């Protein structure tokens, strides 16, 4: 129902904005971010559970995970209406909204918003605009005059007394980790970092497998290429990343190796320049995303071990022994997946309990 208007990353918004800007971007085009105030604690409990029931009925589901819909609704109602919390030596019963951080609260808030926003989405789409939502944050791209947009947001604020919208509009917007600009009818994007951002990543000298540290570098540079619409923006973000990695003890040689590894995997065979960046970036954006492979738990065994520096070669040895002793056995139909647990040390304990 809402899969076309809900985004879970800035990259999804980049792709949608690119398509929209080709035919719709004008010099007076507006970007507007709208915040839904206190969504989790303002959504009413009874109506929230009813919106969940309405969503399940719309999807025509009879069971979810072996549970009947009636059971899910009764359990959801019980959880929503039985949230308690201590404050200043007293216990309080939450009578409005749900507990912050609860997966159920997030699900019910999403369902509630989906039915609230349907007429807004229809209105925006009919006018040739864009509407996307990330949980309780809404992004709009439109060619409406500012006064008309403000008038419409005020009208939407009267759709539901539990939903209060506050807007921020202009030729520049930040949503959620993407910085967006309209410069003379041209779309510019780069990475947005909140004022509270601090360059803390997994330290290179921490006791974690090397592939995790490689993934930090790989993923951050991959995001920079996807988000940065100009070569200069890309260079700036790459150097920011390099400095942040240095602060986290990553050797320059290691960082450069991962940078080159990413470019190689993306089939970027030439050094990036201001002349070829746009073409290569578009190929990266169009690069097919691998679908998540579902796990067959009936034919999968998970093995966890505590990782330390002396266990670096354990996964290779484990799979070698597995193939040696079970290669010709029927048990070989079972796929072993190794997972790690971090070693319990004083530093980890202090971080966890502070």
Tab-separated table of N, CA, C and O in Angstrom, residues 140-183:
chain	number	residue	atom	x	y	z
A	140	UNK	N	8.886	16.404	0.752
A	140	UNK	CA	8.073	16.809	-0.394
A	140	UNK	C	8.939	17.561	-1.394
A	140	UNK	O	9.794	18.362	-1.007
A	141	UNK	N	8.706	17.298	-2.661
A	141	UNK	CA	9.277	18.107	-3.746
A	141	UNK	C	8.109	18.544	-4.616
A	141	UNK	O	7.327	17.710	-5.089
A	142	UNK	N	7.966	19.857	-4.788
A	142	UNK	CA	6.783	20.363	-5.477
A	142	UNK	C	7.100	21.668	-6.194
A	142	UNK	O	8.078	22.354	-5.876
A	143	UNK	N	6.241	21.992	-7.158
A	143	UNK	CA	6.346	23.273	-7.864
A	143	UNK	C	5.260	24.247	-7.430
A	143	UNK	O	5.003	25.249	-8.106
A	144	UNK	N	4.614	23.949	-6.308
A	144	UNK	CA	3.625	24.873	-5.756
A	144	UNK	C	4.305	26.158	-5.265
A	144	UNK	O	5.440	26.112	-4.781
A	145	UNK	N	3.617	27.277	-5.296
A	145	UNK	CA	4.131	28.487	-4.655
A	145	UNK	C	4.220	28.272	-3.139
A	145	UNK	O	3.422	27.510	-2.580
A	146	UNK	N	5.155	28.913	-2.463
A	146	UNK	CA	5.313	28.710	-1.010
A	146	UNK	C	4.036	28.944	-0.218
A	146	UNK	O	3.715	28.171	0.694
A	147	UNK	N	3.279	30.005	-0.565
A	147	UNK	CA	2.054	30.296	0.191
A	147	UNK	C	1.032	29.186	0.042
A	147	UNK	O	0.333	28.834	0.998
A	148	UNK	N	0.948	28.628	-1.169
A	148	UNK	CA	-0.005	27.536	-1.394
A	148	UNK	C	0.402	26.292	-0.607
A	148	UNK	O	-0.453	25.620	-0.014
A	149	UNK	N	1.708	25.989	-0.578
A	149	UNK	CA	2.186	24.829	0.171
A	149	UNK	C	1.906	24.989	1.665
A	149	UNK	O	1.449	24.046	2.331
A	150	UNK	N	2.160	26.176	2.199
A	150	UNK	CA	1.876	26.429	3.618
A	150	UNK	C	0.383	26.265	3.921
A	150	UNK	O	0.003	25.721	4.969
A	151	UNK	N	-0.438	26.731	2.997
A	151	UNK	CA	-1.881	26.607	3.179
A	151	UNK	C	-2.307	25.145	3.199
A	151	UNK	O	-3.165	24.741	4.006
A	152	UNK	N	-1.702	24.329	2.322
A	152	UNK	CA	-2.050	22.905	2.276
A	152	UNK	C	-1.588	22.179	3.541
A	152	UNK	O	-2.319	21.336	4.072
A	153	UNK	N	-0.399	22.504	4.018
A	153	UNK	CA	0.095	21.863	5.248
A	153	UNK	C	-0.806	22.215	6.424
A	153	UNK	O	-1.104	21.377	7.288
A	154	UNK	N	-1.257	23.465	6.458
A	154	UNK	CA	-2.205	23.866	7.510
A	154	UNK	C	-3.500	23.059	7.400
A	154	UNK	O	-4.089	22.656	8.412
A	155	UNK	N	-3.950	22.806	6.166
A	155	UNK	CA	-5.167	21.998	5.965
A	155	UNK	C	-4.943	20.558	6.410
A	155	UNK	O	-5.812	19.949	7.054
A	156	UNK	N	-3.766	20.007	6.093
A	156	UNK	CA	-3.459	18.633	6.503
A	156	UNK	C	-3.407	18.507	8.026
A	156	UNK	O	-3.689	17.450	8.577
A	157	UNK	N	-3.030	19.588	8.686
A	157	UNK	CA	-2.963	19.565	10.147
A	157	UNK	C	-4.332	19.402	10.792
A	157	UNK	O	-4.417	19.132	11.998
A	158	UNK	N	-5.401	19.585	10.007
A	158	UNK	CA	-6.750	19.423	10.535
A	158	UNK	C	-7.366	18.072	10.157
A	158	UNK	O	-8.527	17.814	10.468
A	159	UNK	N	-6.586	17.224	9.483
A	159	UNK	CA	-7.096	15.898	9.123
A	159	UNK	C	-7.301	15.024	10.361
A	159	UNK	O	-8.221	14.217	10.424
A	160	UNK	N	-6.390	15.153	11.329
A	160	UNK	CA	-6.395	14.275	12.508
A	160	UNK	C	-5.838	15.076	13.684
A	160	UNK	O	-4.728	15.602	13.610
A	161	UNK	N	-6.598	15.142	14.753
A	161	UNK	CA	-6.170	15.935	15.908
A	161	UNK	C	-4.928	15.372	16.594
A	161	UNK	O	-4.256	16.069	17.351
A	162	UNK	N	-4.596	14.108	16.295
A	162	UNK	CA	-3.427	13.479	16.922
A	162	UNK	C	-2.139	13.709	16.137
A	162	UNK	O	-1.055	13.421	16.631
A	163	UNK	N	-2.261	14.196	14.899
A	163	UNK	CA	-1.097	14.406	14.039
A	163	UNK	C	-0.851	15.905	13.883
A	163	UNK	O	-1.718	16.641	13.404
A	164	UNK	N	0.317	16.347	14.291
A	164	UNK	CA	0.705	17.745	14.158
A	164	UNK	C	1.964	17.832	13.300
A	164	UNK	O	2.994	17.219	13.625
A	165	UNK	N	1.883	18.596	12.222
A	165	UNK	CA	2.983	18.705	11.265
A	165	UNK	C	3.683	20.052	11.419
A	165	UNK	O	3.035	21.083	11.578
A	166	UNK	N	5.002	20.040	11.354
A	166	UNK	CA	5.790	21.279	11.320
A	166	UNK	C	6.736	21.194	10.129
A	166	UNK	O	7.421	20.185	9.947
A	167	UNK	N	6.757	22.257	9.310
A	167	UNK	CA	7.455	22.194	8.031
A	167	UNK	C	8.695	23.074	8.006
A	167	UNK	O	8.850	24.009	8.802
A	168	UNK	N	9.584	22.748	7.056
A	168	UNK	CA	10.763	23.565	6.766
A	168	UNK	C	10.978	23.489	5.258
A	168	UNK	O	11.306	22.421	4.735
A	169	UNK	N	10.779	24.614	4.559
A	169	UNK	CA	10.810	24.567	3.090
A	169	UNK	C	11.820	25.541	2.517
A	169	UNK	O	12.250	26.499	3.183
A	170	UNK	N	12.207	25.283	1.275
A	170	UNK	CA	13.140	26.159	0.582
A	170	UNK	C	13.788	25.428	-0.579
A	170	UNK	O	13.330	24.362	-1.010
A	171	UNK	N	14.867	25.973	-1.087
A	171	UNK	CA	15.591	25.336	-2.188
A	171	UNK	C	16.617	24.341	-1.676
A	171	UNK	O	17.291	23.671	-2.451
A	172	UNK	N	16.742	24.229	-0.339
A	172	UNK	CA	17.693	23.322	0.303
A	172	UNK	C	16.949	22.487	1.331
A	172	UNK	O	16.074	22.993	2.043
A	173	UNK	N	17.290	21.195	1.416
A	173	UNK	CA	16.673	20.321	2.413
A	173	UNK	C	17.662	19.242	2.829
A	173	UNK	O	18.570	18.882	2.062
A	174	UNK	N	17.474	18.727	4.034
A	174	UNK	CA	18.275	17.613	4.564
A	174	UNK	C	17.333	16.508	4.987
A	174	UNK	O	16.457	16.715	5.844
A	175	UNK	N	17.505	15.308	4.390
A	175	UNK	CA	16.560	14.225	4.672
A	175	UNK	C	17.123	12.884	4.209
A	175	UNK	O	17.369	12.716	3.004
A	176	UNK	N	17.235	11.846	5.052
A	176	UNK	CA	17.581	11.951	6.467
A	176	UNK	C	19.084	12.174	6.641
A	176	UNK	O	19.525	12.944	7.467
A	177	UNK	N	19.901	11.495	5.771
A	177	UNK	CA	21.350	11.755	5.771
A	177	UNK	C	21.797	12.286	4.409
A	177	UNK	O	22.957	12.193	4.042
A	178	UNK	N	20.830	12.855	3.681
A	178	UNK	CA	21.068	13.368	2.329
A	178	UNK	C	20.835	14.877	2.299
A	178	UNK	O	19.794	15.361	2.749
A	179	UNK	N	21.814	15.615	1.793
A	179	UNK	CA	21.683	17.065	1.604
A	179	UNK	C	21.274	17.320	0.161
A	179	UNK	O	21.927	16.853	-0.782
A	180	UNK	N	20.185	18.078	-0.036
A	180	UNK	CA	19.590	18.282	-1.356
A	180	UNK	C	19.509	19.772	-1.644
A	180	UNK	O	19.107	20.555	-0.779
A	181	UNK	N	19.882	20.158	-2.865
A	181	UNK	CA	19.814	21.570	-3.264
A	181	UNK	C	19.229	21.704	-4.664
A	181	UNK	O	19.461	20.858	-5.531
A	182	UNK	N	18.481	22.780	-4.841
A	182	UNK	CA	18.011	23.193	-6.161
A	182	UNK	C	18.795	24.430	-6.543
A	182	UNK	O	18.545	25.525	-6.038
A	183	UNK	N	19.764	24.277	-7.438
A	183	UNK	CA	20.573	25.400	-7.900
A	183	UNK	C	20.207	25.714	-9.345
A	183	UNK	O	20.623	25.009	-10.272
